[in-house]
Amino acid sequence: MEKRFVSRVDYNYMPFKKRNSLRRHICELPVVNVPDQGEQSEQSEKLDEKGHPLRNDLCAYETPSVAELQSFLLADRRPTGHVNQVWPDVYIGNEVAARDKPMLYNMGITHIVNGASGPPHVNTGPRFYRDMNIDYYGVEADDSSDFTISVFFYGVARFIRAALSKKGRVFVHCLMGVSRSATLVLAFLMICEELTLMEAIKATRQHRDICPNPGFLNQLRHLDMTLVRERKRKLEAYQS
């Protein structure tokens, strides 16, 4: 019989649709410009060099300001548990969940990103999980507006993408599961799932209350502007 540990923490498991269905659902929410059905059909036929569809709806998109992002994040806040699934096989949580190995085992977690790694913060690391089949990625980040967390965006995104490509489940955490871990997951969604910053925030907030600090939001804005500018350039090149 399969061994199951008893966990002290409950976690929220949310059924998810395929990525394209998720994107359509996210885009039905306010603020984001949504192409009509005809435009979506045309868009699905335009692929970039990675096989991703070129998005006509980006033409009118502008990255929100930090103040606009904060206003959205602070509206309709609600209690958040220790861990929530925010994207297919991607979870965000706090230190309590990170230290609950029985729960992680029962969830089927295979990869962990610690966004608050190191002795001053959540000092777990590979040795803490040595009795589990876990791949660990540590990010020694401070939850401070002047901390440059953007240097970890692409490394973490590649780690998560590689885990998902192997049918793994990824748990991304920090101390509270609100700022650092959320920032890293938002960057992953923007880089690998090609969501805009607002789409990524909306997708995540459907399942967990998050609130990256203003400095992190500003770094996400710069990432968003860079990615959107590149995707607009590809769309213009395709249409020319």
PDB file of C-alpha atoms in Angstrom:
ATOM      1  CA  MET A   1       0.000   0.000   0.000  1.00  0.00           C
ATOM      2  CA  GLU A   2       1.255   3.475  -0.840  1.00  0.00           C
ATOM      3  CA  LYS A   3       2.549   5.338   2.165  1.00  0.00           C
ATOM      4  CA  ARG A   4       0.743   8.590   3.008  1.00  0.00           C
ATOM      5  CA  PHE A   5       1.910  11.042   5.625  1.00  0.00           C
ATOM      6  CA  VAL A   6      -0.477  12.973   7.834  1.00  0.00           C
ATOM      7  CA  SER A   7      -0.200  16.714   7.226  1.00  0.00           C
ATOM      8  CA  ARG A   8      -0.985  19.501   9.659  1.00  0.00           C
ATOM      9  CA  VAL A   9      -1.892  21.900   6.855  1.00  0.00           C
ATOM     10  CA  ASP A  10      -4.735  21.874   4.376  1.00  0.00           C
ATOM     11  CA  TYR A  11      -4.048  23.048   0.857  1.00  0.00           C
ATOM     12  CA  ASN A  12      -6.334  24.218  -1.903  1.00  0.00           C
ATOM     13  CA  TYR A  13      -6.391  22.066  -5.012  1.00  0.00           C
ATOM     14  CA  MET A  14      -8.027  23.800  -7.963  1.00  0.00           C
ATOM     15  CA  PRO A  15      -8.899  22.023 -11.227  1.00  0.00           C
ATOM     16  CA  PHE A  16      -7.427  23.842 -14.212  1.00  0.00           C
ATOM     17  CA  LYS A  17      -8.232  23.930 -17.883  1.00  0.00           C
ATOM     18  CA  LYS A  18      -5.649  23.859 -20.637  1.00  0.00           C
ATOM     19  CA  ARG A  19      -3.446  26.938 -21.088  1.00  0.00           C
ATOM     20  CA  ASN A  20      -5.385  28.417 -24.012  1.00  0.00           C
ATOM     21  CA  SER A  21      -8.668  28.061 -22.127  1.00  0.00           C
ATOM     22  CA  LEU A  22      -7.067  29.731 -19.109  1.00  0.00           C
ATOM     23  CA  ARG A  23      -5.888  32.629 -21.220  1.00  0.00           C
ATOM     24  CA  ARG A  24      -9.341  33.134 -22.713  1.00  0.00           C
ATOM     25  CA  HIS A  25     -10.865  33.094 -19.224  1.00  0.00           C
ATOM     26  CA  ILE A  26      -8.308  35.593 -17.911  1.00  0.00           C
ATOM     27  CA  CYS A  27      -8.843  37.894 -20.850  1.00  0.00           C
ATOM     28  CA  GLU A  28     -12.588  37.981 -20.206  1.00  0.00           C
ATOM     29  CA  LEU A  29     -11.874  39.910 -17.016  1.00  0.00           C
ATOM     30  CA  PRO A  30     -11.833  43.744 -17.136  1.00  0.00           C
ATOM     31  CA  VAL A  31      -8.870  45.965 -18.106  1.00  0.00           C
ATOM     32  CA  VAL A  32      -7.237  43.619 -20.625  1.00  0.00           C
ATOM     33  CA  ASN A  33      -8.199  44.234 -24.245  1.00  0.00           C
ATOM     34  CA  VAL A  34      -9.773  41.122 -25.757  1.00  0.00           C
ATOM     35  CA  PRO A  35      -9.945  40.317 -29.478  1.00  0.00           C
ATOM     36  CA  ASP A  36     -13.286  39.138 -30.859  1.00  0.00           C
ATOM     37  CA  GLN A  37     -13.799  35.554 -31.996  1.00  0.00           C
ATOM     38  CA  GLY A  38     -12.791  36.279 -35.572  1.00  0.00           C
ATOM     39  CA  GLU A  39      -9.593  37.939 -34.456  1.00  0.00           C
ATOM     40  CA  GLN A  40      -8.830  35.006 -32.157  1.00  0.00           C
ATOM     41  CA  SER A  41      -9.215  32.578 -35.049  1.00  0.00           C
ATOM     42  CA  GLU A  42      -6.901  34.656 -37.198  1.00  0.00           C
ATOM     43  CA  GLN A  43      -4.466  35.050 -34.310  1.00  0.00           C
ATOM     44  CA  SER A  44      -4.269  31.305 -33.705  1.00  0.00           C
ATOM     45  CA  GLU A  45      -2.863  30.885 -37.211  1.00  0.00           C
ATOM     46  CA  LYS A  46       0.057  33.259 -36.587  1.00  0.00           C
ATOM     47  CA  LEU A  47       2.903  31.585 -34.749  1.00  0.00           C
ATOM     48  CA  ASP A  48       6.298  32.865 -33.680  1.00  0.00           C
ATOM     49  CA  GLU A  49       9.511  30.865 -33.985  1.00  0.00           C
ATOM     50  CA  LYS A  50       8.663  28.989 -30.760  1.00  0.00           C
ATOM     51  CA  GLY A  51       5.237  27.982 -32.045  1.00  0.00           C
ATOM     52  CA  HIS A  52       3.404  30.441 -29.803  1.00  0.00           C
ATOM     53  CA  PRO A  53       0.492  32.404 -31.300  1.00  0.00           C
ATOM     54  CA  LEU A  54       1.122  36.061 -32.130  1.00  0.00           C
ATOM     55  CA  ARG A  55      -1.376  38.180 -30.207  1.00  0.00           C
ATOM     56  CA  ASN A  56      -3.194  41.009 -31.962  1.00  0.00           C
ATOM     57  CA  ASP A  57      -4.635  42.179 -28.632  1.00  0.00           C
ATOM     58  CA  LEU A  58      -1.177  43.414 -27.576  1.00  0.00           C
ATOM     59  CA  CYS A  59      -1.359  46.307 -30.031  1.00  0.00           C
ATOM     60  CA  ALA A  60      -3.393  48.467 -27.635  1.00  0.00           C
ATOM     61  CA  TYR A  61      -1.906  47.106 -24.417  1.00  0.00           C
ATOM     62  CA  GLU A  62       0.095  49.404 -22.149  1.00  0.00           C
ATOM     63  CA  THR A  63       1.856  48.309 -18.982  1.00  0.00           C
ATOM     64  CA  PRO A  64       0.033  49.732 -15.936  1.00  0.00           C
ATOM     65  CA  SER A  65       1.841  52.033 -13.524  1.00  0.00           C
ATOM     66  CA  VAL A  66       2.939  50.831 -10.094  1.00  0.00           C
ATOM     67  CA  ALA A  67       0.100  52.855  -8.544  1.00  0.00           C
ATOM     68  CA  GLU A  68      -2.449  51.196 -10.831  1.00  0.00           C
ATOM     69  CA  LEU A  69      -1.067  47.754 -10.044  1.00  0.00           C
ATOM     70  CA  GLN A  70      -1.146  48.429  -6.301  1.00  0.00           C
ATOM     71  CA  SER A  71      -4.722  49.693  -6.519  1.00  0.00           C
ATOM     72  CA  PHE A  72      -5.771  46.492  -8.265  1.00  0.00           C
ATOM     73  CA  LEU A  73      -3.864  44.244  -5.846  1.00  0.00           C
ATOM     74  CA  LEU A  74      -5.262  45.952  -2.745  1.00  0.00           C
ATOM     75  CA  ALA A  75      -8.889  45.797  -3.917  1.00  0.00           C
ATOM     76  CA  ASP A  76     -11.114  42.960  -2.712  1.00  0.00           C
ATOM     77  CA  ARG A  77      -8.413  41.298  -0.656  1.00  0.00           C
ATOM     78  CA  ARG A  78      -9.399  38.065   1.071  1.00  0.00           C
ATOM     79  CA  PRO A  79      -7.765  35.601   3.471  1.00  0.00           C
ATOM     80  CA  THR A  80      -5.185  33.281   1.936  1.00  0.00           C
ATOM     81  CA  GLY A  81      -4.252  29.811   3.159  1.00  0.00           C
ATOM     82  CA  HIS A  82      -0.785  28.387   3.634  1.00  0.00           C
ATOM     83  CA  VAL A  83      -0.588  27.185   0.013  1.00  0.00           C
ATOM     84  CA  ASN A  84      -2.704  27.556  -3.134  1.00  0.00           C
ATOM     85  CA  GLN A  85      -2.470  26.217  -6.653  1.00  0.00           C
ATOM     86  CA  VAL A  86      -2.348  29.274  -8.919  1.00  0.00           C
ATOM     87  CA  TRP A  87      -1.539  27.673 -12.276  1.00  0.00           C
ATOM     88  CA  PRO A  88      -1.605  24.059 -13.467  1.00  0.00           C
ATOM     89  CA  ASP A  89       0.903  22.227 -11.232  1.00  0.00           C
ATOM     90  CA  VAL A  90       2.280  25.515  -9.841  1.00  0.00           C
ATOM     91  CA  TYR A  91       1.668  26.411  -6.190  1.00  0.00           C
ATOM     92  CA  ILE A  92       2.458  29.472  -4.066  1.00  0.00           C
ATOM     93  CA  GLY A  93       2.768  29.242  -0.298  1.00  0.00           C
ATOM     94  CA  ASN A  94       4.496  30.301   2.895  1.00  0.00           C
ATOM     95  CA  GLU A  95       7.105  28.977   5.320  1.00  0.00           C
ATOM     96  CA  VAL A  96       4.585  26.839   7.206  1.00  0.00           C
ATOM     97  CA  ALA A  97       3.788  24.903   4.035  1.00  0.00           C
ATOM     98  CA  ALA A  98       7.464  24.746   3.029  1.00  0.00           C
ATOM     99  CA  ARG A  99       8.332  22.975   6.285  1.00  0.00           C
ATOM    100  CA  ASP A 100       5.396  20.569   6.150  1.00  0.00           C
ATOM    101  CA  LYS A 101       7.045  17.689   4.325  1.00  0.00           C
ATOM    102  CA  PRO A 102       4.103  15.294   4.745  1.00  0.00           C
ATOM    103  CA  MET A 103       1.828  17.798   3.006  1.00  0.00           C
ATOM    104  CA  LEU A 104       4.328  18.368   0.196  1.00  0.00           C
ATOM    105  CA  TYR A 105       4.584  14.601  -0.252  1.00  0.00           C
ATOM    106  CA  ASN A 106       0.812  14.172  -0.393  1.00  0.00           C
ATOM    107  CA  MET A 107       0.531  17.049  -2.877  1.00  0.00           C
ATOM    108  CA  GLY A 108       3.026  15.342  -5.155  1.00  0.00           C
ATOM    109  CA  ILE A 109       5.458  18.264  -5.128  1.00  0.00           C
ATOM    110  CA  THR A 110       8.609  17.437  -7.099  1.00  0.00           C
ATOM    111  CA  HIS A 111      10.304  20.847  -7.325  1.00  0.00           C
ATOM    112  CA  ILE A 112      10.635  23.694  -4.820  1.00  0.00           C
ATOM    113  CA  VAL A 113      11.647  27.308  -5.357  1.00  0.00           C
ATOM    114  CA  ASN A 114      12.498  29.067  -2.089  1.00  0.00           C
ATOM    115  CA  GLY A 115      12.257  32.804  -2.713  1.00  0.00           C
ATOM    116  CA  ALA A 116      13.518  33.559   0.795  1.00  0.00           C
ATOM    117  CA  SER A 117      16.450  31.166   0.970  1.00  0.00           C
ATOM    118  CA  GLY A 118      19.276  31.512   3.460  1.00  0.00           C
ATOM    119  CA  PRO A 119      19.801  31.663   7.257  1.00  0.00           C
ATOM    120  CA  PRO A 120      18.137  35.068   7.794  1.00  0.00           C
ATOM    121  CA  HIS A 121      14.929  33.867   6.145  1.00  0.00           C
ATOM    122  CA  VAL A 122      13.521  30.374   5.428  1.00  0.00           C
ATOM    123  CA  ASN A 123      16.645  28.298   5.901  1.00  0.00           C
ATOM    124  CA  THR A 124      15.574  24.964   4.423  1.00  0.00           C
ATOM    125  CA  GLY A 125      17.643  23.995   1.382  1.00  0.00           C
ATOM    126  CA  PRO A 126      18.447  20.649  -0.270  1.00  0.00           C
ATOM    127  CA  ARG A 127      19.500  19.032   3.035  1.00  0.00           C
ATOM    128  CA  PHE A 128      16.121  19.768   4.595  1.00  0.00           C
ATOM    129  CA  TYR A 129      14.427  17.815   1.785  1.00  0.00           C
ATOM    130  CA  ARG A 130      17.088  15.107   1.493  1.00  0.00           C
ATOM    131  CA  ASP A 131      14.595  12.387   2.491  1.00  0.00           C
ATOM    132  CA  MET A 132      12.274  13.421  -0.352  1.00  0.00           C
ATOM    133  CA  ASN A 133      12.610  13.283  -4.118  1.00  0.00           C
ATOM    134  CA  ILE A 134      12.733  17.086  -4.446  1.00  0.00           C
ATOM    135  CA  ASP A 135      14.681  19.340  -6.827  1.00  0.00           C
ATOM    136  CA  TYR A 136      15.459  22.568  -4.970  1.00  0.00           C
ATOM    137  CA  TYR A 137      16.144  26.088  -6.274  1.00  0.00           C
ATOM    138  CA  GLY A 138      17.117  28.733  -3.726  1.00  0.00           C
ATOM    139  CA  VAL A 139      16.752  32.483  -4.205  1.00  0.00           C
ATOM    140  CA  GLU A 140      18.297  34.585  -1.432  1.00  0.00           C
ATOM    141  CA  ALA A 141      15.982  37.565  -1.771  1.00  0.00           C
ATOM    142  CA  ASP A 142      14.998  40.249   0.719  1.00  0.00           C
ATOM    143  CA  ASP A 143      11.422  41.514   0.671  1.00  0.00           C
ATOM    144  CA  SER A 144      12.667  45.040   0.165  1.00  0.00           C
ATOM    145  CA  SER A 145      11.744  47.520  -2.553  1.00  0.00           C
ATOM    146  CA  ASP A 146      15.406  48.181  -3.314  1.00  0.00           C
ATOM    147  CA  PHE A 147      16.305  44.485  -3.737  1.00  0.00           C
ATOM    148  CA  THR A 148      16.989  43.481  -7.356  1.00  0.00           C
ATOM    149  CA  ILE A 149      14.908  40.332  -7.670  1.00  0.00           C
ATOM    150  CA  SER A 150      14.778  40.620 -11.465  1.00  0.00           C
ATOM    151  CA  VAL A 151      18.182  38.919 -11.774  1.00  0.00           C
ATOM    152  CA  PHE A 152      16.412  35.683 -10.809  1.00  0.00           C
ATOM    153  CA  PHE A 153      13.458  35.974 -13.213  1.00  0.00           C
ATOM    154  CA  TYR A 154      14.792  33.932 -16.108  1.00  0.00           C
ATOM    155  CA  GLY A 155      16.584  31.321 -14.016  1.00  0.00           C
ATOM    156  CA  VAL A 156      13.479  30.574 -11.962  1.00  0.00           C
ATOM    157  CA  ALA A 157      11.285  30.608 -15.076  1.00  0.00           C
ATOM    158  CA  ARG A 158      13.531  28.028 -16.752  1.00  0.00           C
ATOM    159  CA  PHE A 159      13.510  25.883 -13.606  1.00  0.00           C
ATOM    160  CA  ILE A 160       9.705  25.903 -13.418  1.00  0.00           C
ATOM    161  CA  ARG A 161       9.301  25.282 -17.146  1.00  0.00           C
ATOM    162  CA  ALA A 162      11.718  22.333 -17.016  1.00  0.00           C
ATOM    163  CA  ALA A 163       9.823  20.866 -14.064  1.00  0.00           C
ATOM    164  CA  LEU A 164       6.451  21.169 -15.796  1.00  0.00           C
ATOM    165  CA  SER A 165       7.842  19.659 -18.985  1.00  0.00           C
ATOM    166  CA  LYS A 166       8.660  16.551 -16.919  1.00  0.00           C
ATOM    167  CA  LYS A 167       5.107  16.438 -15.511  1.00  0.00           C
ATOM    168  CA  GLY A 168       6.369  17.737 -12.171  1.00  0.00           C
ATOM    169  CA  ARG A 169       4.633  19.901  -9.596  1.00  0.00           C
ATOM    170  CA  VAL A 170       6.304  23.084  -8.427  1.00  0.00           C
ATOM    171  CA  PHE A 171       5.924  24.785  -5.052  1.00  0.00           C
ATOM    172  CA  VAL A 172       7.190  28.381  -4.943  1.00  0.00           C
ATOM    173  CA  HIS A 173       7.357  29.942  -1.499  1.00  0.00           C
ATOM    174  CA  CYS A 174       8.868  32.677   0.620  1.00  0.00           C
ATOM    175  CA  LEU A 175       8.100  33.648   4.218  1.00  0.00           C
ATOM    176  CA  MET A 176       4.467  34.704   3.755  1.00  0.00           C
ATOM    177  CA  GLY A 177       3.789  33.591   0.187  1.00  0.00           C
ATOM    178  CA  VAL A 178       2.683  37.074  -0.806  1.00  0.00           C
ATOM    179  CA  SER A 179       5.539  39.134  -2.260  1.00  0.00           C
ATOM    180  CA  ARG A 180       8.766  37.350  -3.243  1.00  0.00           C
ATOM    181  CA  SER A 181       7.253  34.030  -4.297  1.00  0.00           C
ATOM    182  CA  ALA A 182       4.392  35.768  -6.093  1.00  0.00           C
ATOM    183  CA  THR A 183       6.845  37.965  -7.988  1.00  0.00           C
ATOM    184  CA  LEU A 184       8.783  34.935  -9.216  1.00  0.00           C
ATOM    185  CA  VAL A 185       5.622  33.136 -10.342  1.00  0.00           C
ATOM    186  CA  LEU A 186       4.349  36.249 -12.131  1.00  0.00           C
ATOM    187  CA  ALA A 187       7.665  36.493 -13.985  1.00  0.00           C
ATOM    188  CA  PHE A 188       7.375  32.820 -14.985  1.00  0.00           C
ATOM    189  CA  LEU A 189       3.867  33.365 -16.355  1.00  0.00           C
ATOM    190  CA  MET A 190       5.059  36.378 -18.347  1.00  0.00           C
ATOM    191  CA  ILE A 191       8.205  34.729 -19.724  1.00  0.00           C
ATOM    192  CA  CYS A 192       7.049  31.167 -20.359  1.00  0.00           C
ATOM    193  CA  GLU A 193       3.264  31.418 -20.673  1.00  0.00           C
ATOM    194  CA  GLU A 194       3.392  34.754 -22.540  1.00  0.00           C
ATOM    195  CA  LEU A 195       0.855  36.482 -20.307  1.00  0.00           C
ATOM    196  CA  THR A 196       1.017  40.217 -19.819  1.00  0.00           C
ATOM    197  CA  LEU A 197       1.687  41.447 -16.294  1.00  0.00           C
ATOM    198  CA  MET A 198      -1.996  42.212 -15.712  1.00  0.00           C
ATOM    199  CA  GLU A 199      -3.058  38.829 -17.062  1.00  0.00           C
ATOM    200  CA  ALA A 200      -0.534  37.096 -14.806  1.00  0.00           C
ATOM    201  CA  ILE A 201      -1.725  39.019 -11.753  1.00  0.00           C
ATOM    202  CA  LYS A 202      -5.370  38.266 -12.500  1.00  0.00           C
ATOM    203  CA  ALA A 203      -4.679  34.586 -13.094  1.00  0.00           C
ATOM    204  CA  THR A 204      -2.830  34.318  -9.779  1.00  0.00           C
ATOM    205  CA  ARG A 205      -5.274  36.378  -7.721  1.00  0.00           C
ATOM    206  CA  GLN A 206      -8.122  34.116  -8.725  1.00  0.00           C
ATOM    207  CA  HIS A 207      -6.562  31.564  -6.376  1.00  0.00           C
ATOM    208  CA  ARG A 208      -4.336  33.444  -3.922  1.00  0.00           C
ATOM    209  CA  ASP A 209      -4.081  36.900  -2.390  1.00  0.00           C
ATOM    210  CA  ILE A 210      -0.711  38.312  -3.486  1.00  0.00           C
ATOM    211  CA  CYS A 211       0.931  41.702  -3.112  1.00  0.00           C
ATOM    212  CA  PRO A 212       4.522  42.172  -4.358  1.00  0.00           C
ATOM    213  CA  ASN A 213       6.211  45.228  -2.880  1.00  0.00           C
ATOM    214  CA  PRO A 214       6.422  48.403  -5.035  1.00  0.00           C
ATOM    215  CA  GLY A 215      10.028  47.761  -6.041  1.00  0.00           C
ATOM    216  CA  PHE A 216       9.205  44.262  -7.252  1.00  0.00           C
ATOM    217  CA  LEU A 217       6.171  45.583  -9.136  1.00  0.00           C
ATOM    218  CA  ASN A 218       8.392  48.109 -10.879  1.00  0.00           C
ATOM    219  CA  GLN A 219      10.824  45.362 -11.930  1.00  0.00           C
ATOM    220  CA  LEU A 220       7.898  43.294 -13.219  1.00  0.00           C
ATOM    221  CA  ARG A 221       6.748  46.360 -15.161  1.00  0.00           C
ATOM    222  CA  HIS A 222      10.116  46.607 -16.891  1.00  0.00           C
ATOM    223  CA  LEU A 223       9.973  42.902 -17.737  1.00  0.00           C
ATOM    224  CA  ASP A 224       6.444  43.360 -19.069  1.00  0.00           C
ATOM    225  CA  MET A 225       7.422  46.318 -21.240  1.00  0.00           C
ATOM    226  CA  THR A 226      10.395  44.429 -22.657  1.00  0.00           C
ATOM    227  CA  LEU A 227       8.393  41.292 -23.451  1.00  0.00           C
ATOM    228  CA  VAL A 228       5.405  43.149 -24.893  1.00  0.00           C
ATOM    229  CA  ARG A 229       7.665  45.340 -27.023  1.00  0.00           C
ATOM    230  CA  GLU A 230       9.361  42.240 -28.452  1.00  0.00           C
ATOM    231  CA  ARG A 231       6.038  40.522 -29.151  1.00  0.00           C
ATOM    232  CA  LYS A 232       4.669  43.638 -30.826  1.00  0.00           C
ATOM    233  CA  ARG A 233       7.787  43.771 -32.988  1.00  0.00           C
ATOM    234  CA  LYS A 234       7.257  40.155 -34.052  1.00  0.00           C
ATOM    235  CA  LEU A 235       3.616  40.860 -34.870  1.00  0.00           C
ATOM    236  CA  GLU A 236       4.550  43.901 -36.951  1.00  0.00           C
ATOM    237  CA  ALA A 237       7.191  41.871 -38.789  1.00  0.00           C
ATOM    238  CA  TYR A 238       4.613  39.173 -39.522  1.00  0.00           C
ATOM    239  CA  GLN A 239       2.092  41.700 -40.830  1.00  0.00           C
ATOM    240  CA  SER A 240       4.589  43.570 -43.016  1.00  0.00           C
TER     241      SER A 240
END
